[in-house]
């Protein structure tokens, strides 16, 4: 390849915002990255993470060949050797103990790749295990469950119509730094700034004065985990003051009176003490939401990763429904992605949980998986059905799941472990075989997940920037070969055997005879696009490197509804029962000091700490403590404090700041890169501490199985010695 510059365009795969990048390519290297100014959705926006897109691909610690563990050390081997080792490790366990003896864990980056979107479901089906775990149960599962009950599908998630709303209430989210989650909105800060410029307002409710809160019209501190009280106070006020107005949705909503009955117990005066927001301000929020021409309530991680996560997520939507803001421009709306079709008619089977239960703790299945909070139980508790083999795909649960110290120890007891991952990290160091996929510059990209959550309908496909490394392997091929192995087809069976079968099935389902595209994922995408809502094709997207704008979000009720009644079922019985439990919690004593997480612009969970540009500068992994608490606990700024919870303890450097409210301390998550056997040189030089040493695997949101990652009771004292 010559050294002349060329320009390549591609979607950034590093977070949910789906920004367009413009890459300058010199020879076989990306030499500059900037935002694609002509991109139909991101209009040139790029954040510091996106700017390091090429550095991640070029990371010298990134694995490019498979690794096999021999005598406790990982060594590079050929792909054939690696797959043979997978076959000889997995098959005997499946044959001797059955498919339940294998567990799978899927990390968050799976939703950022085409392979993840297309091949994970067939892989899980081929495995046939009910021991499926994912990052969803330390993150957003409550939203899936609440939407499942409300709209009949856990994937029918309404997003705030950011570009048209007049009033936005944000709870437990920091999109100024995260750029949004469960709401794909490139340049979220710019969209919030535009909201204010056009005369709108946004209010942030958060136990921490985040960067989003700093830019808001108003910030209200709230006690961690108590947003359900605040939201019920708003719902109570809407009913009491006659402010409910369902508008166009009136004939499509059932259960309004049931919600009215539940809300009676939660007057603002009754909940103010529990949540820490004054009764008059709660009433004021209800009045503002009702009076605004359009309004949207948006709740995210801080509303999900708490004991009443599903109830809180549900209440977010209840307020949107009661104020007439569901499914209308400027409110919250359902995107329609180009690879999906509208439902032929409203209604469906609805949503349920508990189709099976976990072996040890009896926790119900949710959306086909079990809570990751019980993964260690399933591995380290002997008995029939014990997990003996483990497959991870793009996950690092040793850093990202509760009581991670116990999980770390449990993984040592496995008979076999295989990981699809580009890094030898805190989790994959336990793997017998590591299968690293090609880096992002060498594969195509289409956001199967995030285009269903975009605040404006659009579609974009990015072709690979460089040809595949001849010694590397595409993730579709890796997953296909794993599927073939667990299905008993033998480690030597070529991936194309599965690709061909999957394509034939997709073509038949779509009533098509052929598909275009250079790779297996591209051909499946082409089929989905051609049978999708807008009749696009892969060629259409290839011809539009800056994306195809499909217009502002359109109303989709009742078509989007998959409930048995074909209505928005506002008060499903499990939620009503959970409201009764919340009522009992009103009188609980304060838990004392509690720990919450926090998000930084230059970090995304555990997977960007090996890029020098993203970890340089001052240590960000600090324990934020309010000055009044620091005084009381004799903690000095810059000194170290020992933090202890029911399950563990750690020592972290104290940062005294009034950004957190009294009674609350904050640590970011995804850190703790100081374990032996890891190959992450940059991260190891900036290890930080693992906040999940403190999170408790026994405390979960019962409806979703989501771990409680915010509001962890802790004791804090100065570190001795
Ligand atoms: S906001 Fe997200 S998608 Fe956009 S450049 Fe940053 S990491 Fe990439």
XYZ file of C-alpha atoms and ligand atoms in Angstrom:
729
model
C 0.000 0.000 0.000
C 1.394 3.448 -0.877
C 1.809 6.367 1.478
C -0.701 8.761 -0.123
C -3.338 10.082 2.234
C -6.903 8.946 1.875
C -10.009 9.673 3.891
C -12.229 6.991 5.391
C -15.492 7.478 7.210
C -16.836 5.229 9.898
C -19.107 5.167 12.902
C -17.338 5.336 16.235
C -18.004 2.046 18.046
C -16.825 3.185 21.463
C -20.076 4.277 23.085
C -23.779 4.471 22.374
C -23.687 7.879 20.701
C -22.808 6.499 17.235
C -20.808 9.522 16.065
C -19.426 9.657 12.554
C -15.624 9.810 12.363
C -13.440 11.092 9.570
C -10.165 9.175 9.457
C -7.057 10.264 7.628
C -5.285 7.136 6.449
C -1.654 7.192 5.419
C -0.454 3.882 4.037
C -1.623 1.263 6.468
C -2.070 3.613 9.420
C -4.789 5.942 10.649
C -2.899 9.188 11.171
C -5.702 11.527 12.225
C -9.220 11.248 13.577
C -11.830 13.958 13.719
C -15.571 14.251 13.764
C -17.273 13.819 10.392
C -18.752 17.276 9.766
C -21.118 15.926 7.108
C -22.457 13.104 9.225
C -26.241 13.249 9.245
C -26.512 12.556 12.979
C -23.351 13.791 14.725
C -22.480 16.791 12.511
C -18.778 16.742 13.354
C -18.981 16.011 17.058
C -16.254 13.827 18.534
C -15.258 13.220 22.149
C -11.792 12.376 23.524
C -12.569 8.648 23.362
C -13.522 8.786 19.702
C -10.367 10.734 18.939
C -8.345 7.732 20.180
C -10.178 5.301 17.923
C -7.005 4.336 16.059
C -4.901 4.139 19.228
C -7.141 1.405 20.571
C -6.643 -0.560 17.367
C -2.876 -0.028 17.478
C -2.508 -0.815 21.184
C 0.620 -2.994 21.485
C -1.042 -4.975 24.293
C -3.922 -5.910 22.048
C -3.909 -9.641 21.248
C -3.703 -10.462 17.568
C -3.304 -14.235 17.765
C -5.060 -16.801 19.945
C -3.610 -17.593 23.342
C -3.505 -20.950 25.054
C -2.716 -21.339 28.740
C 0.033 -23.855 29.372
C 1.527 -24.386 32.805
C -0.163 -21.218 34.027
C 1.163 -19.020 31.213
C -0.572 -17.774 28.095
C 1.228 -18.543 24.825
C 0.376 -17.640 21.247
C -0.866 -20.578 19.185
C -2.423 -21.064 15.757
C -6.169 -20.690 15.270
C -6.521 -24.401 14.536
C -4.724 -25.265 17.745
C -6.884 -22.840 19.708
C -10.175 -24.200 18.359
C -8.971 -27.765 18.910
C -8.282 -26.817 22.539
C -11.775 -25.329 22.837
C -13.279 -28.521 21.478
C -11.282 -30.757 23.789
C -12.048 -28.470 26.746
C -15.756 -27.896 26.207
C -17.151 -31.001 24.563
C -16.282 -33.509 27.334
C -17.897 -31.217 29.917
C -21.062 -30.890 27.839
C -21.144 -34.647 27.219
C -20.534 -35.557 30.867
C -22.591 -32.911 32.651
C -24.972 -31.467 30.064
C -25.266 -28.029 28.590
C -26.158 -26.402 31.933
C -22.578 -27.029 33.038
C -21.491 -24.255 30.669
C -22.152 -20.611 31.539
C -21.813 -17.650 29.195
C -21.124 -14.014 30.055
C -21.621 -11.286 27.487
C -19.966 -7.949 28.052
C -21.148 -4.560 26.956
C -18.956 -4.271 23.792
C -21.065 -7.016 22.188
C -23.681 -4.417 21.386
C -21.039 -2.371 19.587
C -20.203 -4.957 16.912
C -22.046 -6.507 14.008
C -20.872 -9.953 15.090
C -22.398 -9.421 18.518
C -25.691 -8.334 17.002
C -25.896 -11.316 14.655
C -24.024 -14.285 16.141
C -24.545 -14.149 19.908
C -28.134 -15.374 19.815
C -27.248 -18.403 17.644
C -24.283 -19.088 19.930
C -26.464 -19.128 23.044
C -29.008 -21.280 21.262
C -26.305 -23.745 20.275
C -24.954 -23.823 23.826
C -28.448 -24.566 25.108
C -27.584 -23.397 28.598
C -29.836 -21.426 30.878
C -26.756 -20.091 32.641
C -26.537 -16.972 30.535
C -25.304 -13.785 32.194
C -24.473 -10.351 30.868
C -23.571 -6.796 31.724
C -27.280 -5.968 31.383
C -27.882 -6.990 35.000
C -25.333 -4.510 36.292
C -26.741 -1.811 34.068
C -30.066 -1.405 32.254
C -32.139 -4.543 32.856
C -34.751 -2.610 34.910
C -35.584 -0.519 31.839
C -36.061 -3.638 29.715
C -38.369 -5.129 32.337
C -40.453 -2.015 32.913
C -40.859 -1.498 29.156
C -41.670 -5.180 28.789
C -44.582 -4.801 31.179
C -45.716 -1.442 29.793
C -45.398 -2.039 26.056
C -45.123 -5.821 25.779
C -41.521 -5.885 24.539
C -38.345 -5.307 26.560
C -36.856 -3.682 23.466
C -39.618 -1.077 23.051
C -37.763 1.663 24.892
C -38.929 5.229 24.307
C -36.185 7.854 24.121
C -36.419 11.575 24.871
C -37.089 13.574 21.719
C -34.169 15.809 22.634
C -34.252 18.045 19.592
C -37.863 19.090 20.046
C -38.606 18.945 23.753
C -39.329 22.043 25.823
C -38.599 20.597 29.252
C -36.321 17.718 30.148
C -36.085 16.127 33.570
C -32.933 13.986 33.871
C -32.593 11.522 36.729
C -29.415 9.592 37.553
C -27.757 10.270 34.205
C -24.702 12.249 33.220
C -24.930 12.541 29.441
C -22.574 15.518 29.364
C -19.845 12.936 30.036
C -21.389 9.635 28.905
C -22.985 11.114 25.780
C -26.151 9.257 26.594
C -27.238 5.726 27.236
C -30.475 4.028 26.191
C -30.792 7.222 24.186
C -28.391 7.419 21.258
C -27.688 11.098 20.828
C -24.368 12.124 19.341
C -23.351 15.433 20.896
C -25.787 15.131 23.780
C -24.230 18.283 25.324
C -24.874 20.225 22.119
C -28.457 19.019 22.021
C -28.969 20.118 25.655
C -27.425 23.505 24.862
C -29.760 23.839 21.874
C -32.719 22.973 24.093
C -31.915 25.919 26.334
C -31.203 28.218 23.384
C -34.678 27.632 22.020
C -36.156 28.657 25.381
C -36.478 25.219 26.951
C -35.257 24.074 30.345
C -33.600 21.031 31.769
C -33.390 19.931 35.375
C -31.031 17.307 36.772
C -31.748 15.163 39.812
C -28.624 13.426 41.096
C -26.770 12.780 44.372
C -23.733 14.319 42.667
C -23.321 17.667 40.939
C -22.256 16.136 37.647
C -21.087 18.078 34.624
C -24.606 17.671 33.256
C -25.970 19.174 36.470
C -23.536 22.090 36.185
C -25.008 23.005 32.815
C -28.625 22.510 33.857
C -31.145 25.201 34.726
C -31.466 23.512 38.087
C -29.829 20.678 39.990
C -31.548 18.884 42.839
C -29.589 16.594 45.127
C -31.416 13.363 45.929
C -30.525 10.519 48.273
C -29.172 7.579 46.249
C -31.770 4.982 45.380
C -34.795 7.112 46.255
C -35.860 8.412 42.821
C -38.940 6.176 43.016
C -40.180 8.246 45.953
C -39.658 11.498 44.068
C -41.376 10.156 40.943
C -44.302 8.771 42.920
C -44.580 12.201 44.569
C -44.844 13.708 41.085
C -47.441 11.124 40.031
C -49.410 11.795 43.220
C -49.403 15.515 42.471
C -50.489 15.013 38.868
C -53.567 13.124 40.057
C -54.294 15.296 43.083
C -54.106 18.550 41.150
C -55.943 17.266 38.076
C -52.884 17.625 35.868
C -53.071 14.301 34.033
C -53.766 14.624 30.322
C -53.093 11.582 28.181
C -53.968 13.298 24.922
C -53.907 11.148 21.789
C -52.957 8.089 23.831
C -56.136 8.049 25.941
C -57.761 5.111 24.099
C -54.533 3.115 24.172
C -53.727 3.178 27.898
C -55.177 0.890 30.555
C -54.572 0.885 34.303
C -54.574 4.636 34.954
C -56.905 4.336 37.940
C -54.779 1.563 39.397
C -51.765 3.864 39.292
C -53.832 6.600 40.904
C -54.603 4.184 43.747
C -50.941 3.278 44.206
C -49.816 6.903 44.176
C -52.201 7.874 46.973
C -49.671 6.723 49.585
C -46.859 8.846 48.165
C -47.779 12.470 48.696
C -44.843 14.861 48.237
C -45.023 15.650 51.946
C -44.732 11.934 52.744
C -41.801 11.188 50.403
C -39.770 14.374 50.892
C -37.989 13.085 53.975
C -37.028 9.822 52.300
C -35.651 11.308 49.088
C -34.307 14.606 50.379
C -36.155 16.781 47.830
C -38.621 19.228 49.376
C -42.347 18.603 48.970
C -42.980 21.974 47.327
C -40.231 21.339 44.772
C -41.702 17.910 43.964
C -45.072 19.542 43.351
C -43.351 22.200 41.280
C -41.742 19.574 39.049
C -45.130 17.930 38.486
C -46.648 21.280 37.517
C -43.766 22.118 35.167
C -43.981 18.743 33.442
C -47.722 19.135 33.013
C -47.578 22.757 31.863
C -44.691 22.523 29.399
C -45.821 22.403 25.761
C -43.772 19.207 25.539
C -41.710 17.473 28.192
C -39.680 14.333 28.688
C -38.438 12.487 31.738
C -35.222 10.553 31.161
C -33.732 8.260 33.794
C -30.605 6.212 33.453
C -27.919 4.356 35.403
C -28.665 5.894 38.805
C -32.326 4.970 38.438
C -31.589 1.405 37.273
C -28.791 0.162 39.514
C -30.762 0.487 42.736
C -33.022 -1.706 44.833
C -36.211 -0.344 43.224
C -34.680 -0.040 39.759
C -37.566 -1.518 37.781
C -40.153 0.446 39.715
C -38.177 3.650 39.165
C -37.745 2.959 35.452
C -41.473 2.293 35.208
C -42.326 5.532 37.039
C -40.245 7.500 34.527
C -42.560 6.243 31.795
C -45.672 6.608 33.941
C -44.976 10.331 34.306
C -44.410 10.610 30.555
C -47.728 8.838 29.883
C -49.736 10.820 32.429
C -48.501 14.154 31.083
C -49.373 13.184 27.509
C -45.743 13.061 26.499
C -45.406 9.439 25.468
C -45.192 9.009 21.720
C -45.523 12.635 20.760
C -42.949 14.984 19.239
C -41.013 16.675 22.029
C -41.899 13.957 24.509
C -40.473 10.438 24.547
C -40.796 8.403 21.352
C -40.019 5.018 19.885
C -37.305 5.048 17.181
C -37.711 2.819 14.123
C -34.391 1.427 12.897
C -33.797 0.663 9.231
C -33.144 -3.049 9.804
C -36.476 -3.552 11.555
C -40.050 -3.615 10.351
C -43.078 -2.067 12.039
C -45.369 -4.655 13.602
C -48.144 -5.742 11.253
C -50.728 -5.090 13.963
C -50.690 -4.021 17.622
C -50.576 -6.620 20.366
C -48.595 -9.741 21.033
C -47.663 -12.268 23.646
C -46.569 -9.687 26.164
C -43.652 -9.974 28.530
C -42.938 -12.300 31.366
C -40.028 -13.298 33.590
C -39.217 -16.384 35.633
C -39.453 -18.981 32.852
C -36.658 -20.693 34.777
C -34.755 -19.993 37.947
C -31.127 -20.049 38.969
C -29.962 -23.260 40.624
C -28.490 -21.873 43.857
C -30.493 -18.794 44.802
C -33.646 -19.519 42.828
C -33.540 -16.145 41.087
C -35.901 -15.738 38.141
C -34.779 -15.607 34.532
C -35.251 -12.221 32.901
C -35.050 -11.705 29.123
C -33.381 -15.086 28.712
C -30.679 -14.552 31.291
C -29.949 -14.820 34.982
C -28.644 -12.053 37.244
C -24.872 -11.814 37.090
C -25.019 -11.266 40.851
C -25.433 -15.033 41.141
C -22.765 -16.098 38.640
C -20.198 -16.907 41.359
C -22.841 -18.965 43.216
C -23.355 -21.113 40.151
C -19.617 -21.713 39.783
C -18.499 -22.216 43.364
C -21.483 -24.136 44.793
C -21.064 -27.894 44.254
C -23.969 -30.090 43.207
C -25.869 -31.206 40.161
C -25.955 -28.485 37.542
C -22.824 -26.750 38.811
C -21.145 -24.559 36.214
C -17.823 -26.124 35.227
C -17.025 -24.323 31.990
C -17.303 -20.649 31.168
C -17.414 -18.649 27.964
C -16.985 -14.892 27.979
C -17.447 -12.662 24.974
C -16.092 -9.135 25.323
C -16.613 -8.970 29.046
C -14.608 -8.259 32.167
C -16.918 -9.351 35.003
C -14.006 -9.557 37.453
C -14.041 -5.774 37.425
C -17.626 -5.025 36.544
C -19.840 -7.238 38.690
C -20.653 -7.184 42.395
C -18.394 -8.782 44.973
C -15.907 -9.249 42.200
C -13.310 -10.676 44.558
C -15.497 -13.747 45.037
C -16.024 -14.144 41.290
C -12.281 -13.811 40.708
C -11.677 -16.696 43.117
C -14.530 -18.752 41.663
C -13.086 -18.573 38.146
C -9.973 -20.343 39.435
C -12.107 -23.383 40.204
C -13.476 -23.858 36.667
C -12.584 -26.936 34.625
C -12.383 -24.892 31.425
C -12.766 -21.304 30.272
C -12.667 -19.695 26.843
C -12.843 -15.980 26.125
C -13.448 -14.059 22.928
C -11.555 -10.911 23.767
C -8.750 -8.728 22.437
C -7.087 -8.393 25.848
C -5.458 -10.481 28.507
C -7.349 -8.707 31.246
C -8.520 -9.284 34.819
C -11.104 -11.828 33.645
C -9.475 -13.458 30.629
C -6.321 -14.218 32.639
C -8.381 -17.153 33.942
C -9.170 -18.406 30.426
C -7.594 -21.551 29.008
C -8.074 -20.158 25.516
C -8.396 -16.528 24.391
C -9.671 -15.838 20.876
C -8.993 -12.212 19.870
C -11.147 -10.665 17.134
C -9.869 -8.228 14.524
C -9.653 -4.620 15.613
C -12.321 -2.099 14.661
C -10.442 -0.722 11.648
C -10.576 -4.127 9.971
C -14.278 -4.868 10.175
C -17.494 -3.306 8.994
C -19.822 -1.567 11.401
C -23.561 -1.089 11.718
C -25.291 -0.353 15.033
C -27.974 -2.993 15.326
C -28.643 -1.956 18.920
C -28.194 1.782 19.043
C -30.176 2.652 15.943
C -33.205 1.332 17.836
C -32.499 3.972 20.493
C -31.524 6.980 18.380
C -33.221 10.302 19.054
C -33.551 10.761 15.288
C -34.004 7.938 12.794
C -30.911 7.380 10.692
C -28.807 4.562 9.310
C -25.095 4.237 8.648
C -22.773 1.461 7.619
C -18.975 1.695 7.738
C -16.887 -0.630 5.589
C -13.565 -1.874 6.982
C -10.811 0.744 6.756
C -8.128 -1.883 6.160
C -8.235 -5.436 4.839
C -8.261 -8.206 7.419
C -4.941 -9.117 9.003
C -4.156 -12.432 7.285
C -3.162 -13.981 10.613
C -6.179 -12.608 12.439
C -9.781 -13.709 12.470
C -13.019 -11.802 12.139
C -15.336 -12.071 15.134
C -18.131 -13.529 12.982
C -15.802 -16.381 12.056
C -14.720 -16.891 15.662
C -18.299 -17.048 16.908
C -19.359 -19.254 13.996
C -16.609 -21.748 14.780
C -17.581 -21.779 18.449
C -21.177 -22.437 17.433
C -20.064 -25.306 15.223
C -17.930 -26.781 18.007
C -20.619 -26.691 20.679
C -23.095 -28.114 18.159
C -20.804 -31.103 17.686
C -19.606 -30.281 14.177
C -15.928 -30.469 15.007
C -13.239 -27.852 15.446
C -12.111 -28.207 11.838
C -15.463 -27.243 10.305
C -15.082 -23.975 8.401
C -17.047 -20.955 9.600
C -18.607 -20.642 6.157
C -20.717 -23.727 6.895
C -22.616 -21.725 9.497
C -22.569 -18.412 7.623
C -24.181 -20.078 4.600
C -26.861 -21.693 6.730
C -27.679 -18.432 8.509
C -27.882 -16.498 5.242
C -30.133 -19.108 3.637
C -32.467 -18.892 6.647
C -32.539 -15.089 6.555
C -33.190 -14.985 2.803
C -36.008 -17.489 3.093
C -37.623 -15.573 5.950
C -37.407 -12.326 4.002
C -38.625 -13.881 0.734
C -35.400 -12.894 -1.026
C -33.045 -14.928 -3.159
C -29.700 -13.183 -2.809
C -27.822 -10.661 -0.737
C -24.916 -8.356 -1.411
C -21.969 -7.654 0.837
C -18.348 -8.715 1.240
C -18.676 -10.502 4.556
C -21.223 -12.717 6.311
C -22.391 -9.908 8.601
C -22.782 -7.542 5.645
C -24.935 -10.027 3.742
C -27.208 -10.574 6.748
C -27.428 -6.794 7.186
C -28.382 -6.388 3.538
C -31.260 -8.837 3.972
C -32.449 -7.060 7.116
C -32.268 -3.623 5.474
C -34.066 -4.706 2.320
C -36.923 -6.169 4.333
C -36.794 -3.312 6.848
C -38.940 -0.259 7.434
C -37.408 1.998 4.809
C -36.559 -0.510 2.065
C -32.888 0.440 2.121
C -30.059 -1.876 1.103
C -26.439 -2.288 2.045
C -25.465 -0.667 -1.244
C -27.575 2.389 -0.323
C -25.626 2.741 2.919
C -22.263 2.163 1.250
C -23.134 4.973 -1.147
C -23.842 7.285 1.820
C -20.640 7.380 3.914
C -22.056 10.138 6.138
C -25.191 8.138 6.897
C -28.776 8.332 5.682
C -31.094 10.646 7.576
C -34.510 9.043 8.049
C -36.136 11.999 9.716
C -37.410 12.914 13.158
C -39.050 10.247 15.276
C -42.652 9.460 14.362
C -45.534 8.357 16.603
C -45.705 4.548 16.773
C -48.510 3.794 19.227
C -50.413 1.487 18.876
C -48.313 -0.339 16.242
C -45.295 -0.651 18.562
C -47.290 -2.285 21.375
C -46.807 -6.031 21.933
C -48.918 -6.428 25.079
C -51.694 -9.047 25.000
C -54.273 -6.257 25.121
C -52.577 -4.181 22.429
C -52.629 -1.286 24.942
C -50.055 0.448 27.101
C -50.611 -1.616 30.250
C -49.770 1.021 32.823
C -50.070 -1.029 35.984
C -48.891 -4.614 35.570
C -49.398 -6.675 38.761
C -45.658 -7.158 39.494
C -45.193 -3.386 39.513
C -48.209 -2.852 41.742
C -46.763 -5.381 44.202
C -43.405 -3.650 44.070
C -45.099 -0.316 44.817
C -46.448 -1.870 48.000
C -42.901 -2.849 48.960
C -41.746 0.700 48.252
C -44.456 2.005 50.561
C -42.987 -0.103 53.369
C -39.546 1.282 52.604
C -40.789 4.818 53.268
C -40.146 4.386 56.955
C -36.772 2.691 56.740
C -34.033 4.366 58.751
C -31.257 6.069 56.784
C -28.457 3.614 55.950
C -25.717 6.051 56.967
C -22.874 6.641 54.493
C -23.514 5.200 51.034
C -21.320 4.716 47.980
C -22.295 5.695 44.431
C -20.423 5.385 41.128
C -19.513 8.075 38.646
C -18.820 8.422 34.962
C -15.894 10.224 33.312
C -15.718 11.537 29.781
C -12.483 9.675 29.057
C -13.588 6.310 30.394
C -16.154 3.686 29.431
C -16.380 0.881 31.972
C -13.078 -1.026 32.173
C -12.107 -1.115 28.520
C -10.370 2.177 27.773
C -7.783 2.332 30.495
C -4.922 1.086 28.326
C -4.845 4.148 26.096
C -2.296 6.685 27.386
C -4.272 9.679 26.112
C -7.322 8.582 28.091
C -5.635 7.943 31.436
C -3.030 10.705 31.541
C -3.302 13.618 33.941
C -4.499 13.622 37.513
C -5.703 10.422 39.126
C -9.453 10.258 38.520
C -10.069 7.152 40.605
C -10.631 9.064 43.841
C -13.128 8.734 46.650
C -15.197 11.909 46.571
C -16.329 12.960 50.048
C -18.397 15.981 51.083
C -16.465 18.486 53.267
C -18.821 17.995 56.226
C -18.308 14.231 56.133
C -14.571 14.654 55.664
C -14.461 16.806 58.827
C -16.568 14.379 60.825
C -14.543 11.362 59.684
C -11.181 13.185 59.899
C -10.424 12.550 56.246
C -7.961 14.924 54.592
C -8.013 15.821 50.916
C -5.325 13.739 49.196
C -4.975 11.300 52.088
C -6.183 7.725 51.833
C -9.338 6.324 53.334
C -10.359 2.766 54.038
C -13.833 1.975 52.734
C -15.584 -1.151 53.995
C -18.876 -2.738 52.971
C -20.515 -6.040 53.919
C -18.425 -7.870 51.333
C -15.046 -6.196 51.156
C -12.816 -3.233 51.707
C -10.376 -1.085 49.788
C -8.256 1.993 50.283
C -8.655 4.994 47.988
C -7.336 8.543 47.801
C -9.780 11.080 49.220
C -11.025 14.031 47.188
C -12.940 16.431 49.391
C -15.605 18.149 47.314
C -19.087 19.524 47.650
C -19.949 17.878 44.326
C -21.352 14.985 46.361
C -24.094 15.516 48.884
C -23.455 14.867 52.574
C -23.772 11.187 53.451
C -22.643 10.097 49.976
C -19.215 9.080 48.688
C -18.378 8.325 45.076
C -15.885 6.088 43.262
C -15.761 5.504 39.491
C -16.057 1.891 38.342
C -14.028 -0.265 35.964
C -10.708 0.282 37.710
C -8.466 -2.035 39.713
C -5.871 -3.017 37.106
C -3.317 -4.377 39.540
C -4.009 -8.098 39.397
C -1.236 -10.501 38.369
C -1.242 -12.184 34.961
C -2.784 -9.223 33.149
C -1.223 -7.726 29.996
C -2.350 -4.094 30.165
C 0.812 -2.087 30.674
C -0.729 1.390 30.587
C -3.659 0.441 32.794
C -1.316 -1.251 35.268
C 0.535 2.061 35.641
C -2.786 3.759 36.504
C -4.517 0.888 38.327
C -7.026 2.707 40.495
C -9.211 0.615 42.778
C -12.019 -1.768 41.937
C -15.251 -0.359 43.387
C -16.906 -3.749 42.882
C -14.894 -5.149 45.743
C -17.521 -3.262 47.769
C -20.762 -3.963 45.881
C -22.865 -6.726 47.381
C -24.022 -9.649 45.259
C -26.898 -10.358 47.649
C -28.672 -7.034 47.068
C -30.593 -6.873 43.812
C -33.664 -5.288 42.263
C -36.029 -8.256 42.585
C -38.036 -7.648 39.397
C -35.066 -7.423 37.037
C -32.284 -9.168 38.972
C -30.179 -6.069 38.408
C -27.398 -5.591 40.923
C -27.500 -2.643 43.259
C -24.408 -0.679 42.280
C -25.451 2.650 43.766
C -26.287 3.421 47.372
C -24.026 0.736 48.903
C -23.811 1.121 52.708
C -20.168 1.663 53.650
C -18.040 2.623 56.602
C -15.156 4.983 56.052
C -12.136 5.808 58.139
C -8.644 7.159 57.511
C -6.262 4.472 56.325
C -3.874 3.420 59.042
C -0.186 3.122 58.228
S -19.347 10.254 22.101
Fe -19.125 8.019 21.920
S -19.519 7.592 19.764
Fe -19.084 9.804 19.918
S -16.883 9.997 19.579
Fe -17.178 9.778 21.784
S -16.960 7.582 22.206
Fe -17.293 7.827 20.005
